[in-house]
Amino acid sequence: MQLIPRHDPHLVVRSTGGLTVAALRGELDLVLVRHLRPELDALVRECDALTVDIRRLTFCDATGLGLLAHCAGRTRGRGAHWRLVCDQPWILRLIRLTALGDLLCPEPGLPDQMDPSDQMDPSDQPDPSDPGVTSPVS
């Protein structure tokens, strides 16, 4: 498995064979969507199989869901395989409430050998006790 070099604390991409996994973390809001959209669009254009792992998101709003829906639609539209990995009940609830389940098709996990989270620096994780960190509301 190859780690694609980047210095983005919000995105880690691993690629092996024809499968690419993009792991997102942080708050997927308007600011982060504007930052990530060009890179995710490039992955959508180039990958035969794209998995987006959002298990480490601490927040996701309608703009974030819109980006995920855009990526899923474009990936499938060009005949590539799409997979969304999400195990957070509050995000799954948002997906269900917005009727995006059929498009996003969230799954609970990845095979261990494809988990890019081992490449993320744990010291970069937001501390829930910090004043700027929000907790999801169920």
Protein backbone atom coordinates (compact mmCIF):
# COMPACT_ATOMS: atom_id res chain seq x y z
CA MET A 1 0.00 0.00 0.00
CA GLN A 2 1.26 3.43 -0.88
CA LEU A 3 0.69 6.57 1.15
CA ILE A 4 0.25 9.57 -1.12
CA PRO A 5 2.40 12.34 0.39
CA ARG A 6 0.52 15.40 1.60
CA HIS A 7 0.63 17.69 4.55
CA ASP A 8 -3.06 18.16 5.14
CA PRO A 9 -4.26 17.46 8.68
CA HIS A 10 -7.83 16.98 7.37
CA LEU A 11 -7.16 14.44 4.61
CA VAL A 12 -5.07 11.29 4.37
CA VAL A 13 -5.13 9.34 1.11
CA ARG A 14 -3.89 5.79 0.61
CA SER A 15 -3.90 3.95 -2.65
CA THR A 16 -3.18 0.34 -3.53
CA GLY A 17 -4.00 -1.43 -6.73
CA GLY A 18 -7.16 0.18 -8.04
CA LEU A 19 -8.51 1.15 -4.59
CA THR A 20 -8.08 4.58 -3.04
CA VAL A 21 -9.12 5.47 0.51
CA ALA A 22 -9.52 9.11 1.52
CA ALA A 23 -9.90 9.60 5.27
CA LEU A 24 -11.39 12.92 6.39
CA ARG A 25 -11.20 14.40 9.85
CA GLY A 26 -12.14 17.55 11.64
CA GLU A 27 -15.22 19.65 11.01
CA LEU A 28 -16.69 19.14 7.54
CA ASP A 29 -18.28 22.56 7.16
CA LEU A 30 -18.21 25.29 4.50
CA VAL A 31 -14.58 26.22 5.22
CA LEU A 32 -13.23 22.67 5.02
CA VAL A 33 -15.41 21.81 2.02
CA ARG A 34 -13.90 24.72 0.08
CA HIS A 35 -10.44 23.47 1.05
CA LEU A 36 -11.03 19.78 0.24
CA ARG A 37 -13.26 19.95 -2.83
CA PRO A 38 -10.44 20.35 -5.42
CA GLU A 39 -8.53 17.38 -4.00
CA LEU A 40 -11.63 15.20 -3.72
CA ASP A 41 -12.70 16.18 -7.24
CA ALA A 42 -9.28 15.05 -8.51
CA LEU A 43 -9.66 11.72 -6.70
CA VAL A 44 -13.15 11.28 -8.15
CA ARG A 45 -11.78 11.87 -11.67
CA GLU A 46 -8.78 9.57 -11.29
CA CYS A 47 -9.88 6.60 -9.14
CA ASP A 48 -11.50 3.38 -10.29
CA ALA A 49 -12.64 2.68 -6.72
CA LEU A 50 -12.91 5.47 -4.15
CA THR A 51 -13.62 4.94 -0.47
CA VAL A 52 -14.21 8.00 1.71
CA ASP A 53 -13.76 7.34 5.42
CA ILE A 54 -15.52 9.90 7.63
CA ARG A 55 -15.27 8.08 10.97
CA ARG A 56 -12.99 10.80 12.37
CA LEU A 57 -15.21 13.77 11.60
CA THR A 58 -16.17 15.82 14.63
CA PHE A 59 -18.83 17.82 12.77
CA CYS A 60 -20.68 17.66 9.47
CA ASP A 61 -23.24 20.14 8.16
CA ALA A 62 -25.35 20.30 5.00
CA THR A 63 -22.39 21.63 3.02
CA GLY A 64 -20.34 18.59 4.04
CA LEU A 65 -23.16 16.21 3.11
CA GLY A 66 -23.43 18.05 -0.20
CA LEU A 67 -19.76 17.44 -0.92
CA LEU A 68 -20.11 13.74 -0.12
CA ALA A 69 -23.21 13.49 -2.33
CA HIS A 70 -21.38 15.30 -5.14
CA CYS A 71 -18.43 12.90 -4.91
CA ALA A 72 -20.67 9.82 -4.77
CA GLY A 73 -22.72 10.93 -7.78
CA ARG A 74 -19.68 11.82 -9.88
CA THR A 75 -17.82 8.64 -8.95
CA ARG A 76 -20.76 6.40 -9.85
CA GLY A 77 -21.58 8.52 -12.90
CA ARG A 78 -18.26 7.62 -14.47
CA GLY A 79 -18.70 3.93 -13.65
CA ALA A 80 -16.27 3.80 -10.73
CA HIS A 81 -16.94 2.13 -7.38
CA TRP A 82 -17.99 4.38 -4.44
CA ARG A 83 -17.87 3.49 -0.77
CA LEU A 84 -18.53 5.67 2.29
CA VAL A 85 -17.27 4.46 5.67
CA CYS A 86 -19.16 5.92 8.62
CA ASP A 87 -19.89 4.49 12.06
CA GLN A 88 -21.03 7.65 13.83
CA PRO A 89 -24.74 7.53 14.71
CA TRP A 90 -25.19 11.30 14.46
CA ILE A 91 -23.85 11.42 10.88
CA LEU A 92 -25.83 8.32 9.93
CA ARG A 93 -28.92 10.06 11.27
CA LEU A 94 -28.20 13.15 9.13
CA ILE A 95 -27.79 10.92 6.08
CA ARG A 96 -31.10 9.21 6.83
CA LEU A 97 -32.95 12.50 7.50
CA THR A 98 -31.70 14.03 4.26
CA ALA A 99 -32.65 10.88 2.26
CA LEU A 100 -29.07 10.47 1.02
CA GLY A 101 -28.75 6.87 2.16
CA ASP A 102 -29.29 5.38 -1.30
CA LEU A 103 -26.69 7.68 -2.84
CA LEU A 104 -24.05 7.60 -0.08
CA CYS A 105 -24.58 3.96 1.04
CA PRO A 106 -22.65 4.26 4.33
CA GLU A 107 -20.84 1.18 5.63
CA PRO A 108 -19.43 0.69 9.15
CA GLY A 109 -15.76 -0.06 8.49
CA LEU A 110 -12.75 -0.87 6.34
CA PRO A 111 -10.51 -3.91 6.19
CA ASP A 112 -7.51 -3.32 8.51
CA GLN A 113 -5.00 -3.23 5.67
CA MET A 114 -6.83 -0.28 4.07
CA ASP A 115 -7.32 1.81 7.22
CA PRO A 116 -5.43 5.10 6.74
CA SER A 117 -6.13 6.22 10.29
CA ASP A 118 -2.90 4.59 11.44
CA GLN A 119 -1.09 7.28 9.42
CA MET A 120 -2.83 10.13 11.24
CA ASP A 121 -0.95 11.74 14.07
CA PRO A 122 -2.99 11.25 17.27
CA SER A 123 -1.63 14.52 18.66
CA ASP A 124 -3.56 16.32 15.89
CA GLN A 125 -6.87 15.02 17.27
CA PRO A 126 -9.05 17.78 18.65
CA ASP A 127 -9.43 17.78 22.41
CA PRO A 128 -13.15 17.77 23.30
CA SER A 129 -12.41 19.98 26.34
CA ASP A 130 -11.03 22.77 24.10
CA PRO A 131 -13.44 25.70 23.81
CA GLY A 132 -13.63 25.58 20.00
CA VAL A 133 -14.49 21.89 19.73
CA THR A 134 -18.17 21.05 19.37
CA SER A 135 -19.85 17.80 20.26
CA PRO A 136 -22.51 16.26 18.03
CA VAL A 137 -26.10 16.52 19.19
CA SER A 138 -28.22 13.40 18.85
